[in-house]
PDB file of C-alpha atoms in Angstrom:
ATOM      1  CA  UNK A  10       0.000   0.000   0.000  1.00 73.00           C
ATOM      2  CA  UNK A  11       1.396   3.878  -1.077  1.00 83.00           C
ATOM      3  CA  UNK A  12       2.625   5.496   1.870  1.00 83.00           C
ATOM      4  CA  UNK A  13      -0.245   8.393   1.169  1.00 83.00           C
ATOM      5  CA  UNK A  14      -2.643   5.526   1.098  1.00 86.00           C
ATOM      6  CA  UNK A  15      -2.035   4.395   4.452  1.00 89.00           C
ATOM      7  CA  UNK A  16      -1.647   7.613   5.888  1.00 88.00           C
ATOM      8  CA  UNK A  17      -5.649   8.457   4.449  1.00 89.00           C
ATOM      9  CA  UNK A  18      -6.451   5.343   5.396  1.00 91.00           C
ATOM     10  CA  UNK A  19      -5.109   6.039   9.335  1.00 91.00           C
ATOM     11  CA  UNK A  20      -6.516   9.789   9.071  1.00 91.00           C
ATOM     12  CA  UNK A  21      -9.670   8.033   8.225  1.00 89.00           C
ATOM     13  CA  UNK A  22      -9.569   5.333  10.978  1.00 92.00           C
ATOM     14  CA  UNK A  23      -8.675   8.328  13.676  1.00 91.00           C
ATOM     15  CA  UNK A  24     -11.783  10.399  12.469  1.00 90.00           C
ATOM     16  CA  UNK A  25     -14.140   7.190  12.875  1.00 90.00           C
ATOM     17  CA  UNK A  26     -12.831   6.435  16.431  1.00 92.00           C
ATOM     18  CA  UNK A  27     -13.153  10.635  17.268  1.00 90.00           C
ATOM     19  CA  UNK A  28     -17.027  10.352  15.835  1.00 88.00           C
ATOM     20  CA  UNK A  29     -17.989   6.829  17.812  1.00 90.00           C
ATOM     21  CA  UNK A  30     -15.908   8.483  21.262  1.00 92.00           C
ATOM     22  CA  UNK A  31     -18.932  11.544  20.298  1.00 90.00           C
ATOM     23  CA  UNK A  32     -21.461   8.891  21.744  1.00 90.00           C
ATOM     24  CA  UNK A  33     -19.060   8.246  24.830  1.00 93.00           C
ATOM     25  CA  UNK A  34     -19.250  11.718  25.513  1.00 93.00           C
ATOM     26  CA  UNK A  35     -22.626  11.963  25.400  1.00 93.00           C
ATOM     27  CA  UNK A  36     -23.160  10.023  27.525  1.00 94.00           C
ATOM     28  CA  UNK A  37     -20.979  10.790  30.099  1.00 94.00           C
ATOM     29  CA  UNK A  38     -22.178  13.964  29.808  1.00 93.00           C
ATOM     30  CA  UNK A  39     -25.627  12.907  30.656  1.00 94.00           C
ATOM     31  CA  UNK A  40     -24.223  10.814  33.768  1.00 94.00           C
ATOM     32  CA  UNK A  41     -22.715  14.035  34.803  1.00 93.00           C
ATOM     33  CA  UNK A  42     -26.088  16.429  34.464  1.00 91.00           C
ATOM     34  CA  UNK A  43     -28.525  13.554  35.782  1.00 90.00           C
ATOM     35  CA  UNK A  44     -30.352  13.539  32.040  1.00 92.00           C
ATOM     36  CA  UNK A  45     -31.288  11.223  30.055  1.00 93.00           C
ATOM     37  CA  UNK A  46     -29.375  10.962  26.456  1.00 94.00           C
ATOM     38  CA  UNK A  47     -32.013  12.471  24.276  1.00 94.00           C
ATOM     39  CA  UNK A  48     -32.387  15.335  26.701  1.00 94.00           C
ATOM     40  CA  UNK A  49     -28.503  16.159  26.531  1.00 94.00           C
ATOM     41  CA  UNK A  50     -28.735  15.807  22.433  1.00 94.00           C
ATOM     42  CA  UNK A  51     -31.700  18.397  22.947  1.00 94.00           C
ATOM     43  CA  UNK A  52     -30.062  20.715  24.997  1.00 93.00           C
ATOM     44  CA  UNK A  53     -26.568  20.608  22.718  1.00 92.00           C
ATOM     45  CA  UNK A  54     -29.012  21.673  19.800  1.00 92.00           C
ATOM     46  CA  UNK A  55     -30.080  24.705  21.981  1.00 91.00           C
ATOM     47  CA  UNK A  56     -26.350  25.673  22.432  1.00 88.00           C
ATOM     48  CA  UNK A  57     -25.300  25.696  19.008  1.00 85.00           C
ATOM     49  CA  UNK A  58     -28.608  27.265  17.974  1.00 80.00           C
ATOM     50  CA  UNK A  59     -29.491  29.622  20.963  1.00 78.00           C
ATOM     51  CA  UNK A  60     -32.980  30.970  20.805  1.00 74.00           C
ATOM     52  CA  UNK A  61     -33.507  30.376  16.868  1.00 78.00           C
ATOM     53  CA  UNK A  62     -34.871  26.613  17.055  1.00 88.00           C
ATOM     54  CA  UNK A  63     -38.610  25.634  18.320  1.00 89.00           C
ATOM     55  CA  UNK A  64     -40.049  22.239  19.800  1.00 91.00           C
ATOM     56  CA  UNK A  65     -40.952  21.354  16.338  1.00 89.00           C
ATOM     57  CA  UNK A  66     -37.272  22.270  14.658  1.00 90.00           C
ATOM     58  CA  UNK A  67     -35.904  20.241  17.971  1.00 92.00           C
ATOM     59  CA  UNK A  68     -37.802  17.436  17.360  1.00 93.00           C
ATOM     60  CA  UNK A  69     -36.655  17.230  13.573  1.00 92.00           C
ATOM     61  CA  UNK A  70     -32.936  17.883  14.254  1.00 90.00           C
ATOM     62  CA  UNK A  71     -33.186  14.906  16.992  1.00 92.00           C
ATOM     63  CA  UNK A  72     -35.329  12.613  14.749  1.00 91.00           C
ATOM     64  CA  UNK A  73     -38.266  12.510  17.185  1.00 93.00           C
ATOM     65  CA  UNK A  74     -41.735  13.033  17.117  1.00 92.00           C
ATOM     66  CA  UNK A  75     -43.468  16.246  17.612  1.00 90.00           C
ATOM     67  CA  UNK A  76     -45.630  14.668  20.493  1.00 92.00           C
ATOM     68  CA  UNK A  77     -41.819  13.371  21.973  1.00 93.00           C
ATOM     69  CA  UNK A  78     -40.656  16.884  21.589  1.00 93.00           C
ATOM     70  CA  UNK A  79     -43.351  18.391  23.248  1.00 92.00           C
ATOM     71  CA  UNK A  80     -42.888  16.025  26.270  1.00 94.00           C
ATOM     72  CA  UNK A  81     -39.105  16.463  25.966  1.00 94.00           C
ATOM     73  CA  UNK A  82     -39.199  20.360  25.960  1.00 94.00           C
ATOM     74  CA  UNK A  83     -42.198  20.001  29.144  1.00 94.00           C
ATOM     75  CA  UNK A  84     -38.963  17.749  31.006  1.00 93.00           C
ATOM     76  CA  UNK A  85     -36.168  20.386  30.529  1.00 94.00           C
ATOM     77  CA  UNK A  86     -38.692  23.208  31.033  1.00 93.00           C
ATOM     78  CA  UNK A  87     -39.662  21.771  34.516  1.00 93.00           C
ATOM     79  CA  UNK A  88     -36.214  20.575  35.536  1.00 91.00           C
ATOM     80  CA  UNK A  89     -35.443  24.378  34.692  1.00 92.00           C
ATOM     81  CA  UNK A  90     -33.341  23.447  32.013  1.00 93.00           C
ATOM     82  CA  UNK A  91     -34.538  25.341  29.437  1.00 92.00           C
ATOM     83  CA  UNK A  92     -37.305  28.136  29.251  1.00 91.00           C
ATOM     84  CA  UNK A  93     -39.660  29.099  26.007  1.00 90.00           C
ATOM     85  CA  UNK A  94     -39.709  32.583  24.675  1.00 86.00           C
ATOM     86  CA  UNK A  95     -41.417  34.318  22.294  1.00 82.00           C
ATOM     87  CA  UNK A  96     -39.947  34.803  18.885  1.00 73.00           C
ATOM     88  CA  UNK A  97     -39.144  38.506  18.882  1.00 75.00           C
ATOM     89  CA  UNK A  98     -40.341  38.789  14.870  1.00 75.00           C
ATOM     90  CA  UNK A  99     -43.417  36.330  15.031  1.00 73.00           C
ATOM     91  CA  UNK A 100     -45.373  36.559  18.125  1.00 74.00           C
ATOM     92  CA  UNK A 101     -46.583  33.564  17.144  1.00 77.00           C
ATOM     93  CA  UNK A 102     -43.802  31.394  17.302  1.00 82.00           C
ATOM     94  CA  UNK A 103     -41.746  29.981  20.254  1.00 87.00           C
ATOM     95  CA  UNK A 104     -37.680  29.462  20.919  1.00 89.00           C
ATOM     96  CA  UNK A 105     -36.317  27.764  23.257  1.00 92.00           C
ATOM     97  CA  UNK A 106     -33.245  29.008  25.607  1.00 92.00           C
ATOM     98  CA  UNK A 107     -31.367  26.814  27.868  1.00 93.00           C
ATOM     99  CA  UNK A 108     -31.367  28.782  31.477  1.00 93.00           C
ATOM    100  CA  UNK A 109     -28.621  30.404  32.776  1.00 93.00           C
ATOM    101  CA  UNK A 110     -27.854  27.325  35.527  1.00 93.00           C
ATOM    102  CA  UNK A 111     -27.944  24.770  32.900  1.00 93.00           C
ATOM    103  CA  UNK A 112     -25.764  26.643  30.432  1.00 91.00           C
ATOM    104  CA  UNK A 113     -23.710  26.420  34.482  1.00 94.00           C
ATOM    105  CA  UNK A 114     -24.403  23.053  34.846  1.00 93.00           C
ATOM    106  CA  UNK A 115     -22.875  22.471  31.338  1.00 90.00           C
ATOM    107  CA  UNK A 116     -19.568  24.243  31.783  1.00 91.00           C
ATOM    108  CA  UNK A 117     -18.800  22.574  34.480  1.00 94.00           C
ATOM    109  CA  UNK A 118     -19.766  19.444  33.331  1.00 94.00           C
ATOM    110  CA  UNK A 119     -17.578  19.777  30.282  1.00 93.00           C
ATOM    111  CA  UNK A 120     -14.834  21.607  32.194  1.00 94.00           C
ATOM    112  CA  UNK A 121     -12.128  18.646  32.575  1.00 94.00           C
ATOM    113  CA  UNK A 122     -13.078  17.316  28.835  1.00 94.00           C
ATOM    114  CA  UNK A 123     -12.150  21.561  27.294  1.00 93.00           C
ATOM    115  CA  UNK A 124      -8.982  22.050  29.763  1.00 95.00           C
ATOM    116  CA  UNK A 125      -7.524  18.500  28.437  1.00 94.00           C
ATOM    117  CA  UNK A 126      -8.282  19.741  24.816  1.00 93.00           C
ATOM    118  CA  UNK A 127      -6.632  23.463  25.747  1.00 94.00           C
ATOM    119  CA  UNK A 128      -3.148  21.395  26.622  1.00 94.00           C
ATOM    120  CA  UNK A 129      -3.375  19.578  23.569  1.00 93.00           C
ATOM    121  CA  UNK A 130      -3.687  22.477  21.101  1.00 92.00           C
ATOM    122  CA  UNK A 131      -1.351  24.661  23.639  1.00 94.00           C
ATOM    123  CA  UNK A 132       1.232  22.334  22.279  1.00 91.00           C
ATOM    124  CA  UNK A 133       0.795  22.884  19.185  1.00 94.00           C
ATOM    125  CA  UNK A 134       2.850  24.827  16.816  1.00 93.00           C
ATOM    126  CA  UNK A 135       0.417  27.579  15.235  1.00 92.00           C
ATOM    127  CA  UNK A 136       1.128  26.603  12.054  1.00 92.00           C
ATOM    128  CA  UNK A 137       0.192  22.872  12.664  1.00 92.00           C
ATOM    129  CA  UNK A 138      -2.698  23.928  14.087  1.00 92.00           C
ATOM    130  CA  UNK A 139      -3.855  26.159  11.344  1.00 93.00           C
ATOM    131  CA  UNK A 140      -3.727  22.886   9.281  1.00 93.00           C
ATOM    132  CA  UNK A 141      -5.889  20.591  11.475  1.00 93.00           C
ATOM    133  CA  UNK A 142      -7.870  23.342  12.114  1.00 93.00           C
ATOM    134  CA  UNK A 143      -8.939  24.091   8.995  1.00 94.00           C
ATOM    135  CA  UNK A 144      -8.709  20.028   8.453  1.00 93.00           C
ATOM    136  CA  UNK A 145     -11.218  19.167  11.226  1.00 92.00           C
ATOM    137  CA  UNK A 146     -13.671  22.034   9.766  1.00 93.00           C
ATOM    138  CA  UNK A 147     -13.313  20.336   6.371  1.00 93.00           C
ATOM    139  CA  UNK A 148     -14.031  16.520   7.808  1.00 92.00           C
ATOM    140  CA  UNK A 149     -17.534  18.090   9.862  1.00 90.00           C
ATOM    141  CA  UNK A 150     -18.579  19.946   6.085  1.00 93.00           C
ATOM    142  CA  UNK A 151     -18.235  16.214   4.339  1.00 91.00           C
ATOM    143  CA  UNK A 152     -19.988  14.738   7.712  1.00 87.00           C
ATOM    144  CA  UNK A 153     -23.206  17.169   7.629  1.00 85.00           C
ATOM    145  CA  UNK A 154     -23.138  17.328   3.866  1.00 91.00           C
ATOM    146  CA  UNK A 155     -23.815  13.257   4.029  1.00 88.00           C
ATOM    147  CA  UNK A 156     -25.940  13.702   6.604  1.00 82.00           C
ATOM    148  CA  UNK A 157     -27.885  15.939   4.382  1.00 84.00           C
ATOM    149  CA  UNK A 158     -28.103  13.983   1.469  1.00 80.00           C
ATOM    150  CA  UNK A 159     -29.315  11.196   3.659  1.00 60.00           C
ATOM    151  CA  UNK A 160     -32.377  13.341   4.824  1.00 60.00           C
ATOM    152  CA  UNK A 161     -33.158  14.434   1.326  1.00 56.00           C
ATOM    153  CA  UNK A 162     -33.802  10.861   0.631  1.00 53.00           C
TER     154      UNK A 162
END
């Protein structure tokens, strides 16, 4: 096998085992926060999407239906995870906004997990890390483009 071959080959390998160690996280994370799984995929929606998704976006960006999203977003809202809002252009609509103590709650749940990434990239020279950088971004564009064209079908 080319030398380039094996190295894509390894590159690929390491991005499979980062993906599957996603789920690990997960649900660690929900050990930590005394969730279940679904609600910590819910409330990692909310914090890459604050206040611009609604029970109904939720429940399509977790796969679950609107009657599970309902009863998910009722869960959070009485745990005082999350809170609904008005949509400041439609009246009509409703966001959703993790609270203040679970945005907290996931900080310091997350803390060890981002201070054991910071030493990793601290060693980095800036260059190299320009390259995975920009490398990682590249990898997550491929990933959601596939997921796409999976949910067009």
């Amino acid at each position: 096998m080319p030398a380039h071959a094996k190295l894509a080959r390894e590159i690929g390998l390491a991005v499979r085992e980062l993906v599957l160690t996603d789920r690990e996280m997960e649900a660690a994370l929900a050990r930590r926060l005394g969730v279940g799984l679904t609600d910590v995929r819910a409330m990692e929606e909310l914090v890459a999407q604050p206040g611009t998704l609604g029970p109904v976006e939720l429940g399509k960006r977790l796969g679950i239906t609107s009657a599970s999203a309902t009863a998910l977003v009722d869960r959070l809202e009485v745990a005082g995870h999350l809170a609904r809002r008005r949509h400041p252009d439609d009246r009509r609509r409703i966001t959703l906004e993790l609270t203040e103590s679970a945005r907290a709650d996931f900080r310091a749940a997350l803390g060890p997990l981002l201070a054991s990434i910071g030493r990793i990239t601290a060693g980095l020279d800036p260059d190299r890390a320009a390259v995975i950088a920009a490398f990682l971004s590249d990898v997550t564009a491929a990933v959601r483009d596939f997921a796409a064209e999976n949910d067009a079908d």
